[in-house]
């Protein structure tokens, strides 16, 4: 087993160096943890070299002494499903510990996507359901270039409660709920180590990328800390100058603010909100800022009422005002724009909504076939589609490119997977591939490498893998793009078919052509649960 021997790395994120006889535990072994039932239970951490460690839980007891490198671990006999228990390590207590089925869920944004992004689709079900026995540990966003880390920064185990469930991964929420209800109430734990936009190579260990010389070379090009620090500083400065220049030269901020009800937009040309003409200049994307305004009528019943403003998705960023009152801001294109308009802002008769759109690189636009309207508590609506007034703000060159250093081979494995090596899992759920369409011809091979790699990490050659197929995406007229996505789905399926105890979860029959993050996470969640329940033990 390769990781348990590499528990001490310079710069690890365990509890700070021990000055006295203080025993530390990894972040995942914290209040509310769910551990795998019916398997040997490893408890580990750090302490002063030579210190005796006593571990007690559920009538189990084991002792060890910390090694010269300060690490220690004990292994307890298996414990059946149940709890809550208290884990006692030299008098340090971890409360509310359950034993059940633990799953590692990983991938990119469709695995990371939170319940809050799909609540509208399943509001009644989500609002009416609570469960203390389904819990998720979302790992922080951390990566490492110089070998596997021993721990992640502190995080919390969250339960399905109002105020906590909104931050659950949406797919794993539905998966875990189905597993719990169909498996006799056995607790379900999720370690969600996912990162939006990540590539499969980011999740391979260094040993695994040795089979791919191009990955090894890409890692060597960026592993120098000084280089990354200088690049980061230069890019931060470039971004600051771009935004400062855009803001300083935007006429919308000169004199009367363009969001003010007093703004005279009578000379502004009319444009179609869902068209792209307003976002181009001389046939090219008009990057920088744009101002769009629309007047609308509010009736007596709606006047003064709180409302919800929906503007779909926008490429790229936006700031929004209603009757001169700022109501919201979104910094990138993917989240649905849902802004609360406080009571008292809307008035009977004429009203105004103003949107400042900022485009970084592509053609600025509002995504079609999304809601663009005000919604009131009585279910009345005011549509905002159709004609708007438009005026350019500061037209800019493309925004400076930012380097995502997490997008390098092995760094997410080092930062987020290696620290979990001592855990036992019932299975791994993998939802990734959107960022790897360009390597779809070899994705199957790399996926099989990742499965073998992680099975070695967790010392479990029979660890089940559940590969969620990419959802439907792209407009029917984009035949080339859709063909590429289908080839990726075929690679995912092939990897599952060619690997023992790997299972392909159908998902290509659902999706939204205009949204890479489809809201229906219940269907793939339930299908994944079904596959898990049907997996031979």
Coordinates of C-alpha atoms in Angstrom, one line a residue:
X1 CA 0.0 0.0 0.0
X2 CA 1.7 3.1 -1.2
X3 CA 0.2 6.1 0.6
X4 CA 0.1 5.0 4.2
X5 CA 3.9 4.9 4.0
X6 CA 4.0 8.5 2.8
X7 CA 2.2 10.1 5.6
X8 CA 4.8 12.7 6.4
X9 CA 5.4 15.3 3.7
X10 CA 6.8 18.8 4.0
X11 CA 4.0 21.2 4.3
X12 CA 1.3 18.7 5.3
X13 CA -2.0 20.1 6.5
X14 CA -2.3 18.2 9.8
X15 CA -2.7 20.0 13.0
X16 CA 0.4 22.3 13.6
X17 CA 3.5 20.8 15.0
X18 CA 3.1 19.4 18.5
X19 CA 4.9 21.2 21.3
X20 CA 3.4 19.1 24.1
X21 CA 1.7 15.7 24.4
X22 CA -1.2 16.6 22.1
X23 CA -2.6 14.0 19.8
X24 CA -4.0 15.2 16.5
X25 CA -6.4 13.6 14.1
X26 CA -7.0 14.2 10.4
X27 CA -9.8 16.6 9.4
X28 CA -12.1 13.8 8.2
X29 CA -12.1 12.1 11.6
X30 CA -14.1 14.9 13.2
X31 CA -17.5 15.2 14.8
X32 CA -20.3 13.5 12.8
X33 CA -17.9 11.3 10.8
X34 CA -19.4 8.2 9.2
X35 CA -17.0 5.2 8.9
X36 CA -17.4 2.1 6.9
X37 CA -19.2 -0.7 8.7
X38 CA -18.1 -4.3 8.7
X39 CA -14.5 -3.5 7.8
X40 CA -11.4 -3.1 9.9
X41 CA -11.4 0.5 11.2
X42 CA -8.2 2.5 10.9
X43 CA -7.8 5.5 13.2
X44 CA -4.7 7.6 12.6
X45 CA -3.0 10.9 13.4
X46 CA 0.1 12.5 14.8
X47 CA 1.6 12.8 18.3
X48 CA 5.0 13.2 20.0
X49 CA 7.4 10.5 19.0
X50 CA 7.1 7.6 21.4
X51 CA 3.8 8.8 22.9
X52 CA 1.4 6.0 23.8
X53 CA -2.0 6.2 22.0
X54 CA -5.2 4.6 23.3
X55 CA -8.2 4.5 21.0
X56 CA -11.7 3.5 22.2
X57 CA -15.0 3.3 20.4
X58 CA -18.0 1.0 20.5
X59 CA -16.4 -1.4 23.0
X60 CA -13.3 -1.6 20.8
X61 CA -9.9 -0.7 22.1
X62 CA -6.4 -0.6 20.5
X63 CA -3.1 1.0 21.5
X64 CA 0.0 2.1 19.6
X65 CA 3.0 4.4 20.0
X66 CA 3.8 7.3 17.8
X67 CA 6.7 6.6 15.4
X68 CA 9.8 8.7 15.1
X69 CA 8.1 10.7 12.4
X70 CA 5.2 11.5 14.8
X71 CA 2.7 9.4 12.9
X72 CA 0.6 6.7 14.5
X73 CA -2.3 4.4 13.5
X74 CA -4.3 1.7 15.1
X75 CA -6.7 -0.8 13.5
X76 CA -9.9 -1.9 15.3
X77 CA -12.0 -4.9 14.5
X78 CA -15.0 -4.3 12.3
X79 CA -18.1 -2.6 13.7
X80 CA -21.6 -3.2 12.5
X81 CA -23.9 -0.4 11.2
X82 CA -25.1 1.9 14.0
X83 CA -24.3 4.7 16.4
X84 CA -23.9 7.3 17.4
X85 CA -20.7 6.6 19.2
X86 CA -17.9 8.6 20.8
X87 CA -14.4 8.1 19.5
X88 CA -11.9 8.6 22.4
X89 CA -8.2 9.1 21.5
X90 CA -6.2 9.8 24.7
X91 CA -9.1 11.7 26.1
X92 CA -9.8 13.6 23.0
X93 CA -13.4 12.9 22.0
X94 CA -15.0 12.9 18.6
X95 CA -18.7 12.8 19.0
X96 CA -21.7 11.6 16.9
X97 CA -19.7 8.9 15.0
X98 CA -21.8 6.5 12.9
X99 CA -20.9 3.3 11.1
X100 CA -22.6 2.7 7.7
X101 CA -21.6 2.8 4.1
X102 CA -19.0 5.3 3.0
X103 CA -18.6 6.5 -0.6
X104 CA -15.9 8.5 -2.3
X105 CA -17.5 10.8 -4.9
X106 CA -15.2 12.7 -7.2
X107 CA -15.0 14.4 -10.6
X108 CA -15.7 17.9 -11.8
X109 CA -18.5 20.4 -11.5
X110 CA -21.5 18.1 -12.1
X111 CA -20.3 16.1 -9.1
X112 CA -19.6 19.3 -7.1
X113 CA -22.9 21.1 -8.1
X114 CA -24.8 21.8 -4.9
X115 CA -28.4 21.2 -3.9
X116 CA -29.0 24.9 -3.9
X117 CA -28.6 24.9 -7.7
X118 CA -31.4 22.4 -8.2
X119 CA -33.8 23.4 -5.4
X120 CA -36.3 25.0 -7.8
X121 CA -36.5 21.7 -9.7
X122 CA -37.2 19.6 -6.5
X123 CA -38.2 22.2 -3.9
X124 CA -41.0 20.3 -2.3
X125 CA -39.0 17.1 -1.9
X126 CA -35.9 18.9 -0.6
X127 CA -37.8 21.2 1.8
X128 CA -39.7 18.4 3.4
X129 CA -36.8 16.0 4.0
X130 CA -34.3 15.8 6.9
X131 CA -32.0 13.0 7.8
X132 CA -29.3 12.7 10.5
X133 CA -28.0 9.5 9.0
X134 CA -26.9 10.9 5.6
X135 CA -23.8 13.1 5.8
X136 CA -21.3 14.6 3.5
X137 CA -17.7 15.7 4.0
X138 CA -16.8 18.2 1.2
X139 CA -13.0 18.5 0.9
X140 CA -11.6 22.0 0.6
X141 CA -10.1 23.1 -2.7
X142 CA -6.5 22.3 -2.2
X143 CA -3.8 20.9 -4.5
X144 CA -0.2 19.8 -4.0
X145 CA 2.8 19.7 -6.3
X146 CA 5.4 18.0 -4.1
X147 CA 4.0 14.7 -3.2
X148 CA 0.9 13.4 -1.3
X149 CA -0.4 15.4 1.6
X150 CA -1.3 13.7 4.9
X151 CA -4.4 15.8 5.5
X152 CA -6.8 18.4 4.2
X153 CA -7.7 21.6 5.9
X154 CA -10.5 21.5 8.4
X155 CA -14.0 20.9 7.1
X156 CA -17.2 19.7 8.6
X157 CA -19.5 16.7 8.2
X158 CA -22.9 18.1 7.1
X159 CA -26.3 16.5 7.6
X160 CA -29.5 16.8 5.6
X161 CA -30.9 19.6 7.6
X162 CA -32.2 23.0 6.5
X163 CA -29.2 25.3 6.3
X164 CA -26.8 22.5 5.6
X165 CA -28.4 20.5 2.8
X166 CA -28.2 23.4 0.4
X167 CA -24.4 22.8 0.3
X168 CA -24.6 19.0 -0.3
X169 CA -23.6 17.8 -3.7
X170 CA -26.9 17.4 -5.6
X171 CA -26.2 14.1 -7.3
X172 CA -24.9 12.5 -4.1
X173 CA -27.9 13.9 -2.1
X174 CA -30.3 11.9 -4.3
X175 CA -28.0 8.9 -4.4
X176 CA -27.6 8.7 -0.7
X177 CA -31.3 9.3 0.0
X178 CA -32.2 6.4 -2.2
X179 CA -29.5 4.1 -0.7
X180 CA -30.7 4.9 2.9
X181 CA -34.4 4.3 2.1
X182 CA -33.8 1.1 0.2
X183 CA -31.1 -0.4 2.4
X184 CA -32.8 -0.6 5.8
X185 CA -31.8 2.7 7.1
X186 CA -28.0 2.0 7.1
X187 CA -26.2 5.4 7.5
X188 CA -24.7 6.8 4.3
X189 CA -21.5 8.9 4.3
X190 CA -20.1 10.8 1.4
X191 CA -16.6 12.1 1.0
X192 CA -17.0 14.5 -1.9
X193 CA -13.6 15.3 -3.4
X194 CA -14.5 17.1 -6.6
X195 CA -13.4 20.2 -8.4
X196 CA -15.2 22.0 -11.2
X197 CA -13.3 22.1 -14.4
X198 CA -10.8 19.4 -13.4
X199 CA -9.3 17.0 -15.8
X200 CA -8.8 13.3 -15.2
X201 CA -5.0 13.6 -15.2
X202 CA -5.3 15.9 -12.2
X203 CA -6.6 12.9 -10.2
X204 CA -3.8 10.4 -11.0
X205 CA -1.0 9.7 -8.6
X206 CA 2.6 10.4 -9.6
X207 CA 3.2 6.7 -10.0
X208 CA 0.3 6.5 -12.4
X209 CA 1.4 9.4 -14.6
X210 CA 4.7 7.6 -15.1
X211 CA 2.9 5.7 -17.8
X212 CA 2.1 8.9 -19.6
X213 CA 5.4 10.8 -20.5
X214 CA 3.5 13.9 -21.7
X215 CA 1.8 14.3 -18.3
X216 CA 5.1 13.9 -16.5
X217 CA 6.6 16.7 -18.7
X218 CA 3.6 19.0 -18.1
X219 CA 4.1 18.6 -14.4
X220 CA 7.8 19.3 -14.5
X221 CA 7.1 22.6 -16.4
X222 CA 5.0 24.0 -13.5
X223 CA 6.2 22.3 -10.3
X224 CA 8.7 25.0 -9.5
X225 CA 7.2 27.1 -6.7
X226 CA 9.0 30.3 -7.7
X227 CA 7.7 30.1 -11.2
X228 CA 4.1 29.6 -10.0
X229 CA 4.4 32.5 -7.6
X230 CA 5.7 34.9 -10.3
X231 CA 3.0 33.8 -12.8
X232 CA 0.3 34.3 -10.1
X233 CA 1.5 37.8 -9.3
X234 CA 1.8 38.8 -12.9
X235 CA -1.7 37.5 -13.7
X236 CA -3.2 39.1 -10.6
X237 CA -1.7 42.4 -11.7
X238 CA -2.9 42.0 -15.3
X239 CA -6.4 41.2 -14.1
X240 CA -6.4 44.2 -11.8
X241 CA -5.3 46.5 -14.6
X242 CA -8.0 45.1 -17.0
X243 CA -10.8 45.6 -14.6
X244 CA -9.6 49.0 -13.4
X245 CA -9.3 50.2 -16.9
X246 CA -12.8 48.9 -17.8
X247 CA -14.3 50.6 -14.7
X248 CA -12.4 53.9 -15.1
X249 CA -13.4 54.3 -18.7
X250 CA -17.0 53.0 -18.5
X251 CA -19.3 55.8 -19.4
X252 CA -22.1 54.2 -17.4
X253 CA -20.3 55.4 -14.3
X254 CA -19.8 58.9 -15.5
X255 CA -22.3 61.5 -14.5
X256 CA -25.7 59.9 -14.0
X257 CA -25.3 56.2 -13.2
X258 CA -26.9 54.3 -16.0
X259 CA -28.9 52.2 -13.5
X260 CA -30.6 55.4 -12.2
X261 CA -34.3 55.8 -13.0
X262 CA -33.3 59.3 -14.2
X263 CA -31.1 57.9 -17.0
X264 CA -32.3 59.1 -20.5
X265 CA -32.1 56.0 -22.7
X266 CA -34.3 57.4 -25.4
X267 CA -31.4 57.4 -27.9
X268 CA -30.2 53.9 -27.1
X269 CA -30.9 51.4 -29.8
X270 CA -33.3 48.6 -29.2
X271 CA -32.0 45.0 -29.2
X272 CA -33.3 41.6 -28.7
X273 CA -32.4 40.4 -25.3
X274 CA -31.7 36.8 -26.5
X275 CA -30.0 38.0 -29.7
X276 CA -26.2 38.3 -30.1
X277 CA -26.0 41.4 -32.2
X278 CA -25.6 43.7 -29.2
X279 CA -22.6 41.7 -28.1
X280 CA -20.6 42.1 -31.3
X281 CA -18.7 44.9 -33.0
X282 CA -17.5 44.7 -36.5
X283 CA -18.4 41.0 -36.5
X284 CA -16.2 40.2 -33.5
X285 CA -17.1 39.7 -29.8
X286 CA -17.4 43.0 -28.1
X287 CA -15.6 42.3 -24.8
X288 CA -15.8 44.6 -21.9
X289 CA -19.0 46.1 -20.4
X290 CA -22.5 46.5 -21.8
X291 CA -25.5 48.2 -20.4
X292 CA -29.0 46.9 -21.0
X293 CA -32.2 48.5 -19.7
X294 CA -35.9 47.7 -20.0
X295 CA -39.0 49.3 -18.6
X296 CA -41.9 47.1 -17.4
X297 CA -45.3 47.6 -15.9
X298 CA -46.3 46.5 -12.4
X299 CA -50.0 46.2 -11.5
X300 CA -51.5 47.2 -8.2
X301 CA -51.4 43.7 -6.7
X302 CA -47.7 43.3 -7.4
X303 CA -46.7 46.8 -6.3
X304 CA -44.6 46.8 -3.2
X305 CA -44.4 43.1 -3.1
X306 CA -41.2 41.1 -2.8
X307 CA -40.3 39.4 -6.1
X308 CA -37.8 37.1 -7.7
X309 CA -35.9 38.2 -10.7
X310 CA -34.6 35.5 -13.0
X311 CA -32.3 36.2 -15.9
X312 CA -31.2 32.6 -16.8
X313 CA -27.4 32.4 -17.4
X314 CA -25.3 35.2 -18.8
X315 CA -21.9 35.2 -20.6
X316 CA -19.9 36.2 -18.5
X317 CA -20.7 38.3 -15.5
X318 CA -23.5 40.7 -14.5
X319 CA -24.6 43.3 -12.0
X320 CA -28.4 44.1 -11.8
X321 CA -30.4 47.0 -10.5
X322 CA -34.2 47.4 -10.2
X323 CA -35.4 51.0 -10.1
X324 CA -31.9 52.0 -9.2
X325 CA -31.7 49.5 -6.3
X326 CA -28.8 47.0 -6.6
X327 CA -30.2 43.5 -6.3
X328 CA -27.4 41.1 -7.3
X329 CA -24.1 40.2 -8.9
X330 CA -22.7 37.0 -10.5
X331 CA -19.0 36.7 -11.4
X332 CA -19.1 34.0 -14.0
X333 CA -21.4 32.5 -16.6
X334 CA -22.7 29.2 -15.3
X335 CA -24.9 29.9 -12.2
X336 CA -28.5 30.7 -12.9
X337 CA -29.3 34.3 -12.1
X338 CA -31.9 34.3 -9.3
X339 CA -32.1 37.7 -7.5
X340 CA -34.4 38.7 -4.7
X341 CA -36.1 42.0 -5.1
X342 CA -37.0 43.3 -1.7
X343 CA -40.5 44.5 -0.8
X344 CA -41.0 48.1 -1.5
X345 CA -38.7 48.3 -4.5
X346 CA -41.4 47.8 -7.2
X347 CA -44.1 50.4 -7.6
X348 CA -47.4 50.4 -9.5
X349 CA -47.0 51.5 -13.1
X350 CA -43.6 52.0 -14.8
X351 CA -40.5 50.3 -13.4
X352 CA -37.0 49.7 -14.7
X353 CA -34.4 46.9 -14.7
X354 CA -30.8 47.6 -15.7
X355 CA -28.2 44.9 -16.3
X356 CA -24.5 45.6 -16.7
X357 CA -22.9 42.6 -18.5
X358 CA -19.1 42.1 -18.5
X359 CA -17.7 39.9 -21.2
X360 CA -14.2 38.5 -20.7
X361 CA -13.4 36.7 -24.0
X362 CA -16.4 35.2 -25.9
X363 CA -19.5 36.9 -27.3
X364 CA -21.6 38.4 -24.5
X365 CA -25.2 37.1 -24.5
X366 CA -28.1 35.9 -22.4
X367 CA -28.6 32.1 -22.7
X368 CA -31.8 31.3 -24.6
X369 CA -34.5 28.9 -23.3
X370 CA -34.0 30.0 -19.8
X371 CA -36.4 32.0 -17.6
X372 CA -36.1 35.8 -18.0
X373 CA -38.9 37.2 -15.8
X374 CA -40.1 38.5 -12.4
X375 CA -42.0 36.0 -10.3
X376 CA -44.3 36.9 -7.4
X377 CA -45.5 34.9 -4.4
X378 CA -49.0 34.7 -6.0
X379 CA -47.3 33.0 -9.0
X380 CA -48.0 35.9 -11.3
X381 CA -45.1 36.8 -13.6
X382 CA -43.8 39.6 -15.7
X383 CA -41.8 38.5 -18.8
X384 CA -38.6 40.3 -19.7
X385 CA -38.0 38.7 -23.1
X386 CA -38.1 40.8 -26.2
X387 CA -36.8 44.3 -26.8
X388 CA -34.3 46.0 -24.5
X389 CA -32.3 49.2 -24.8
X390 CA -28.5 48.8 -25.2
X391 CA -25.5 51.0 -24.9
X392 CA -21.8 49.9 -24.9
X393 CA -19.8 50.6 -21.8
X394 CA -16.0 50.2 -22.0
X395 CA -15.1 48.0 -25.0
X396 CA -11.9 46.1 -24.1
X397 CA -9.5 43.5 -25.5
X398 CA -10.0 40.0 -24.2
X399 CA -9.4 39.7 -20.5
X400 CA -6.0 38.3 -19.4
X401 CA -5.9 34.5 -19.1
X402 CA -5.6 33.1 -15.6
X403 CA -3.6 30.0 -15.1
X404 CA -5.5 27.3 -13.1
X405 CA -2.6 25.5 -11.5
X406 CA -4.9 22.8 -10.2
X407 CA -5.2 21.8 -13.8
X408 CA -2.0 19.8 -13.7
X409 CA -1.3 16.1 -13.5
X410 CA -1.4 14.5 -10.0
X411 CA -1.9 17.7 -8.0
X412 CA -5.5 16.9 -7.0
X413 CA -4.6 13.3 -6.2
X414 CA -1.9 14.6 -3.9
X415 CA -4.1 17.2 -2.2
X416 CA -7.5 15.5 -2.0
X417 CA -7.3 11.7 -2.5
X418 CA -4.1 10.7 -0.8
X419 CA -5.2 12.2 2.6
X420 CA -8.1 9.7 2.6
X421 CA -6.0 6.6 2.0
X422 CA -6.7 5.1 5.4
X423 CA -10.4 5.2 4.9
X424 CA -12.4 2.2 3.8
X425 CA -15.0 2.9 1.1
X426 CA -18.0 0.9 -0.2
X427 CA -17.3 2.3 -3.6
X428 CA -16.2 5.3 -5.8
X429 CA -18.6 7.4 -7.8
X430 CA -17.0 9.3 -10.7
X431 CA -18.6 12.0 -12.8
X432 CA -16.1 13.7 -14.9
X433 CA -15.1 14.2 -18.6
X434 CA -16.5 17.5 -19.8
X435 CA -13.0 19.0 -19.5
X436 CA -11.5 16.1 -21.4
X437 CA -13.5 16.1 -24.6
X438 CA -10.2 16.9 -26.5
X439 CA -8.6 13.7 -25.3
X440 CA -11.6 11.4 -25.7
X441 CA -9.6 9.1 -27.9
X442 CA -7.5 8.0 -25.0
X443 CA -9.9 8.7 -22.1
X444 CA -10.8 5.0 -21.8
X445 CA -7.1 4.1 -21.2
X446 CA -6.6 6.8 -18.6
X447 CA -9.9 6.0 -16.8
X448 CA -8.7 2.4 -16.4
X449 CA -5.4 3.7 -15.1
X450 CA -7.2 5.8 -12.5
X451 CA -9.3 2.9 -11.3
X452 CA -6.2 0.7 -10.8
X453 CA -4.4 3.6 -9.2
X454 CA -7.1 4.3 -6.6
X455 CA -7.7 0.7 -5.9
X456 CA -4.0 0.5 -5.0
X457 CA -4.2 3.6 -2.9
X458 CA -7.1 2.2 -0.9
X459 CA -5.6 -1.2 -0.7
X460 CA -8.8 -2.7 -2.2
X461 CA -8.4 -4.4 -5.6
X462 CA -12.2 -5.1 -5.6
X463 CA -13.3 -1.5 -4.9
X464 CA -16.3 -0.8 -7.1
X465 CA -16.3 2.2 -9.4
X466 CA -19.5 3.8 -10.7
X467 CA -18.9 6.0 -13.8
X468 CA -21.6 8.5 -14.5
X469 CA -22.1 9.1 -18.2
X470 CA -22.0 12.7 -19.5
X471 CA -25.4 14.2 -19.8
X472 CA -26.9 15.5 -23.1
X473 CA -25.4 18.8 -24.1
X474 CA -25.1 21.2 -27.1
X475 CA -27.7 22.4 -29.6
X476 CA -29.0 19.8 -32.1
X477 CA -27.5 21.9 -34.9
X478 CA -24.0 21.5 -33.5
X479 CA -23.4 18.1 -35.0
X480 CA -19.6 18.1 -34.6
X481 CA -19.7 19.0 -31.0
X482 CA -22.5 16.5 -30.2
X483 CA -20.5 13.8 -32.0
X484 CA -17.4 14.5 -29.9
X485 CA -19.5 14.3 -26.7
X486 CA -20.9 11.0 -27.8
X487 CA -17.4 9.7 -28.4
X488 CA -16.6 10.6 -24.8
X489 CA -19.6 8.8 -23.6
X490 CA -18.5 5.7 -25.6
X491 CA -15.1 5.9 -23.9
X492 CA -16.7 6.1 -20.5
X493 CA -18.8 3.0 -21.2
X494 CA -15.8 1.2 -22.7
X495 CA -13.7 1.8 -19.6
X496 CA -16.5 0.3 -17.4
X497 CA -17.0 -2.7 -19.7
X498 CA -13.3 -3.5 -19.8
X499 CA -12.8 -3.2 -16.0
X500 CA -13.9 -5.7 -13.5
X501 CA -16.4 -4.3 -10.9
X502 CA -16.7 -1.0 -12.8
X503 CA -20.2 0.1 -13.7
X504 CA -21.5 2.6 -16.3
X505 CA -24.4 4.8 -15.2
X506 CA -26.6 5.9 -18.1
X507 CA -27.1 9.7 -18.1
X508 CA -26.9 10.7 -21.8
X509 CA -30.6 10.5 -22.2
X510 CA -31.1 13.5 -19.9
X511 CA -29.6 17.0 -19.9
X512 CA -30.2 20.5 -21.2
X513 CA -28.7 21.5 -24.6
X514 CA -28.0 25.0 -23.3
X515 CA -26.6 24.1 -19.8
X516 CA -23.5 22.0 -19.1
X517 CA -24.9 21.6 -15.6
X518 CA -28.3 20.1 -16.0
X519 CA -30.6 20.4 -13.1
X520 CA -31.9 16.9 -13.0
X521 CA -29.5 15.3 -10.7
X522 CA -32.1 13.0 -9.2
X523 CA -32.2 10.7 -12.2
X524 CA -28.4 9.9 -12.2
X525 CA -28.4 9.9 -8.4
X526 CA -31.1 7.2 -8.3
X527 CA -29.5 5.2 -11.1
X528 CA -26.2 5.2 -9.3
X529 CA -27.9 4.0 -6.1
X530 CA -29.6 1.3 -8.1
X531 CA -26.3 0.1 -9.5
X532 CA -24.7 0.2 -6.0
X533 CA -27.6 -1.9 -4.6
X534 CA -27.2 -4.4 -7.4
X535 CA -23.4 -4.8 -7.1
X536 CA -22.4 -8.3 -5.9
X537 CA -20.7 -8.1 -2.5

